[in-house]
């Protein structure tokens, strides 16, 4: 990335860190699309969670490489083992057209659209017990005829999960020591946030070393191309 890219990467790190937890994946997607020179359309907070996370996986593969290294703990024998996840393959595996989400309320069948980040943010502002009902009401094609009972809310949540398969990535794993099976969740936004934080901290260390050694400002350090910056750090006795 160029010097200007590094500046924008640090700005994105600040913006994402300051956003509420539920908004971070959408802030990351809009910011990374901008860094990659891609159009931010549709806005990330209007994409379904699955579409948003699918786009994040493809961008992660493009910007930082297709493989994600994960670690798992075996619940049976305690063995810690490494996993490598191939993001493009994960995206392809579930690329079939998902079924439409339908909610049956008495004789009525109401179609649901999968929720987007802005729906989650809206219902998170409500008291916890009313969120699931409010989310289904926001995503229903027509107003709900009456408050839903617990079974209808559960059925609605299941229909939404089936209709938006990338919204909840589950990985089937097997322990190499004792062969115990385990299902692990994978959160692409949290993984990308780690990637971005690692890059940002590396840049801040470079700024710190060169600012300390030469008295340059942050803006001056970041305007120096990365390869030249590394040479200055070596000359200043760093590594
Ligand atoms: Zn095990």
Coordinates of C-alpha atoms and ligand atoms in Angstrom, one line a residue:
X1 CA 0.0 0.0 0.0
X2 CA 1.2 3.5 -0.7
X3 CA 1.9 6.2 2.0
X4 CA -1.6 7.6 1.4
X5 CA -3.0 4.1 1.8
X6 CA -1.3 3.7 5.2
X7 CA -2.8 7.0 6.4
X8 CA -6.3 5.8 5.3
X9 CA -5.7 2.4 6.9
X10 CA -5.0 4.1 10.2
X11 CA -8.1 6.3 9.8
X12 CA -10.2 3.1 9.1
X13 CA -8.7 1.5 12.3
X14 CA -9.7 4.6 14.3
X15 CA -13.2 4.7 12.8
X16 CA -13.9 1.0 13.2
X17 CA -12.6 0.9 16.8
X18 CA -14.9 3.9 17.7
X19 CA -18.0 2.2 16.1
X20 CA -20.5 0.2 18.3
X21 CA -19.6 -3.5 18.1
X22 CA -22.6 -4.4 15.9
X23 CA -21.7 -1.7 13.4
X24 CA -18.1 -2.7 13.0
X25 CA -18.4 -5.2 10.2
X26 CA -20.3 -2.7 8.0
X27 CA -17.8 0.1 8.8
X28 CA -14.9 -2.3 7.9
X29 CA -16.6 -3.4 4.7
X30 CA -17.2 0.2 3.5
X31 CA -13.7 1.3 4.5
X32 CA -11.9 -1.7 2.9
X33 CA -13.9 -1.3 -0.3
X34 CA -12.7 2.3 -0.4
X35 CA -9.1 1.2 0.2
X36 CA -9.4 -1.3 -2.6
X37 CA -10.9 1.2 -5.0
X38 CA -14.2 -0.6 -5.2
X39 CA -17.6 1.0 -5.3
X40 CA -19.4 1.2 -1.9
X41 CA -22.7 0.1 -3.4
X42 CA -24.9 -1.1 -1.9
X43 CA -23.8 0.6 1.4
X44 CA -22.6 -2.2 3.8
X45 CA -25.2 -1.5 6.5
X46 CA -28.0 -2.2 4.0
X47 CA -26.7 -5.6 2.9
X48 CA -28.0 -8.7 4.6
X49 CA -25.6 -10.0 7.2
X50 CA -24.7 -12.9 5.0
X51 CA -24.1 -10.8 1.9
X52 CA -22.0 -8.4 4.0
X53 CA -19.9 -11.2 5.5
X54 CA -19.5 -12.9 2.1
X55 CA -18.2 -9.6 0.7
X56 CA -15.8 -9.3 3.7
X57 CA -14.5 -12.8 3.0
X58 CA -13.8 -12.0 -0.6
X59 CA -12.1 -8.7 0.2
X60 CA -10.0 -10.4 3.0
X61 CA -8.8 -12.9 0.4
X62 CA -8.0 -10.0 -2.1
X63 CA -6.2 -7.7 0.4
X64 CA -4.5 -10.1 2.9
X65 CA -4.6 -13.5 1.2
X66 CA -7.1 -16.3 0.9
X67 CA -6.0 -18.4 3.9
X68 CA -7.0 -17.7 7.5
X69 CA -5.1 -19.4 10.3
X70 CA -7.2 -20.4 13.2
X71 CA -6.6 -22.3 16.5
X72 CA -9.0 -24.6 18.2
X73 CA -9.0 -26.2 21.7
X74 CA -10.3 -29.8 21.8
X75 CA -13.1 -29.9 24.4
X76 CA -12.4 -33.6 25.1
X77 CA -8.6 -33.9 25.5
X78 CA -7.5 -30.2 25.6
X79 CA -5.2 -30.5 22.6
X80 CA -4.7 -27.1 20.9
X81 CA -4.5 -27.5 17.1
X82 CA -4.2 -25.3 14.0
X83 CA -6.7 -25.0 11.2
X84 CA -6.3 -23.3 7.9
X85 CA -9.4 -21.9 6.3
X86 CA -9.6 -21.2 2.5
X87 CA -12.0 -18.2 2.2
X88 CA -12.8 -18.4 -1.6
X89 CA -13.7 -22.1 -1.2
X90 CA -15.9 -21.3 1.9
X91 CA -17.7 -18.7 -0.1
X92 CA -18.2 -21.0 -3.2
X93 CA -19.5 -23.9 -1.1
X94 CA -22.6 -22.1 -0.1
X95 CA -23.2 -20.2 -3.3
X96 CA -26.6 -21.9 -4.2
X97 CA -29.7 -19.7 -4.2
X98 CA -31.0 -19.7 -0.6
X99 CA -34.7 -20.5 0.0
X100 CA -37.0 -17.5 0.6
X101 CA -37.8 -16.9 4.3
X102 CA -41.5 -17.4 5.1
X103 CA -43.2 -16.9 8.5
X104 CA -46.5 -18.7 9.1
X105 CA -48.8 -16.8 11.4
X106 CA -52.2 -18.7 11.6
X107 CA -53.5 -18.8 8.0
X108 CA -51.1 -16.1 6.8
X109 CA -47.7 -16.5 5.2
X110 CA -45.5 -13.5 5.5
X111 CA -42.3 -13.2 3.6
X112 CA -39.2 -12.0 5.4
X113 CA -36.0 -10.4 4.1
X114 CA -32.8 -11.3 5.9
X115 CA -31.8 -8.6 8.3
X116 CA -29.0 -6.0 7.6
X117 CA -26.6 -4.3 10.0
X118 CA -29.0 -1.3 10.3
X119 CA -31.8 -3.6 11.4
X120 CA -29.6 -5.1 14.1
X121 CA -28.5 -1.6 15.3
X122 CA -32.2 -0.5 15.4
X123 CA -33.3 -3.4 17.6
X124 CA -30.3 -3.3 19.8
X125 CA -31.5 0.1 21.0
X126 CA -34.6 -1.7 22.4
X127 CA -35.0 -3.7 25.7
X128 CA -33.5 -7.2 25.2
X129 CA -36.8 -9.2 25.5
X130 CA -38.5 -7.3 22.6
X131 CA -35.6 -7.5 20.1
X132 CA -36.4 -10.8 18.4
X133 CA -40.0 -9.8 17.7
X134 CA -38.9 -6.3 16.6
X135 CA -36.4 -7.7 14.2
X136 CA -39.0 -10.0 12.5
X137 CA -41.4 -7.0 12.3
X138 CA -38.8 -4.9 10.6
X139 CA -38.0 -7.6 8.1
X140 CA -41.6 -8.7 7.3
X141 CA -43.0 -7.7 3.9
X142 CA -46.3 -6.7 5.6
X143 CA -47.1 -5.6 9.1
X144 CA -47.5 -8.5 11.5
X145 CA -51.1 -9.1 12.4
X146 CA -50.5 -9.6 16.1
X147 CA -47.6 -10.1 18.6
X148 CA -45.8 -13.4 17.9
X149 CA -45.5 -16.3 20.4
X150 CA -42.2 -17.9 21.3
X151 CA -42.6 -20.7 18.7
X152 CA -43.3 -18.3 15.9
X153 CA -40.3 -16.2 16.9
X154 CA -38.1 -19.3 16.8
X155 CA -39.5 -20.4 13.5
X156 CA -38.9 -16.9 12.1
X157 CA -35.3 -16.9 13.3
X158 CA -34.7 -20.3 11.7
X159 CA -36.2 -19.2 8.4
X160 CA -33.9 -16.2 8.3
X161 CA -30.8 -18.3 9.1
X162 CA -31.6 -20.6 6.2
X163 CA -32.3 -17.7 3.8
X164 CA -28.9 -16.1 4.6
X165 CA -26.4 -18.9 4.8
X166 CA -23.2 -16.8 5.1
X167 CA -24.6 -15.0 8.2
X168 CA -23.4 -17.7 10.5
X169 CA -20.4 -19.7 9.4
X170 CA -19.9 -23.0 11.2
X171 CA -16.8 -25.2 10.7
X172 CA -16.8 -28.9 11.3
X173 CA -13.5 -29.9 12.8
X174 CA -11.9 -33.1 14.2
X175 CA -9.2 -33.2 16.9
X176 CA -5.9 -34.6 15.4
X177 CA -5.1 -36.3 18.8
X178 CA -8.4 -37.9 19.9
X179 CA -10.6 -37.5 16.8
X180 CA -13.3 -35.7 18.8
X181 CA -15.7 -33.7 16.5
X182 CA -16.3 -30.1 17.2
X183 CA -18.2 -27.3 15.4
X184 CA -16.6 -23.9 15.5
X185 CA -18.1 -20.5 14.6
X186 CA -16.1 -18.3 12.3
X187 CA -16.5 -14.5 12.5
X188 CA -14.9 -12.9 9.4
X189 CA -15.3 -9.3 10.8
X190 CA -13.5 -10.2 14.0
X191 CA -10.8 -11.9 12.0
X192 CA -10.4 -8.8 9.7
X193 CA -10.4 -6.5 12.7
X194 CA -7.4 -8.5 14.0
X195 CA -5.6 -8.2 10.7
X196 CA -6.3 -4.5 10.6
X197 CA -5.2 -4.0 14.2
X198 CA -2.0 -5.9 13.5
X199 CA -1.2 -3.7 10.5
X200 CA -2.1 -0.5 12.3
X201 CA 0.1 -1.3 15.3
X202 CA 3.0 -2.1 13.0
X203 CA 2.6 1.3 11.4
X204 CA 2.4 3.0 14.7
X205 CA 5.6 1.3 15.8
X206 CA 7.3 2.6 12.6
X207 CA 6.0 6.1 13.3
X208 CA 7.2 5.9 16.9
X209 CA 10.7 4.8 15.9
X210 CA 11.2 7.3 13.2
X211 CA 9.6 10.2 15.2
X212 CA 11.9 9.3 18.1
X213 CA 15.0 9.0 16.0
X214 CA 14.5 12.0 13.6
X215 CA 11.8 14.2 15.1
X216 CA 9.5 13.7 12.2
X217 CA 5.8 14.0 12.6
X218 CA 3.3 11.2 12.1
X219 CA 2.2 12.7 8.8
X220 CA 5.8 13.0 7.6
X221 CA 6.6 9.4 8.5
X222 CA 3.5 8.0 6.8
X223 CA 4.3 10.0 3.6
X224 CA 7.6 8.1 3.2
X225 CA 7.2 5.0 1.0
X226 CA 7.2 1.8 3.1
X227 CA 10.4 0.3 1.7
X228 CA 12.3 3.6 2.4
X229 CA 10.8 3.8 5.8
X230 CA 12.2 0.3 6.7
X231 CA 15.7 1.4 5.6
X232 CA 15.5 4.5 7.8
X233 CA 14.4 2.2 10.7
X234 CA 17.4 0.0 10.2
X235 CA 19.7 3.0 10.0
X236 CA 18.2 4.3 13.2
X237 CA 19.1 1.0 14.9
X238 CA 15.6 -0.5 14.9
X239 CA 14.4 -3.8 13.3
Ligands
LIG1 ZN1 -8.9 -34.2 21.4

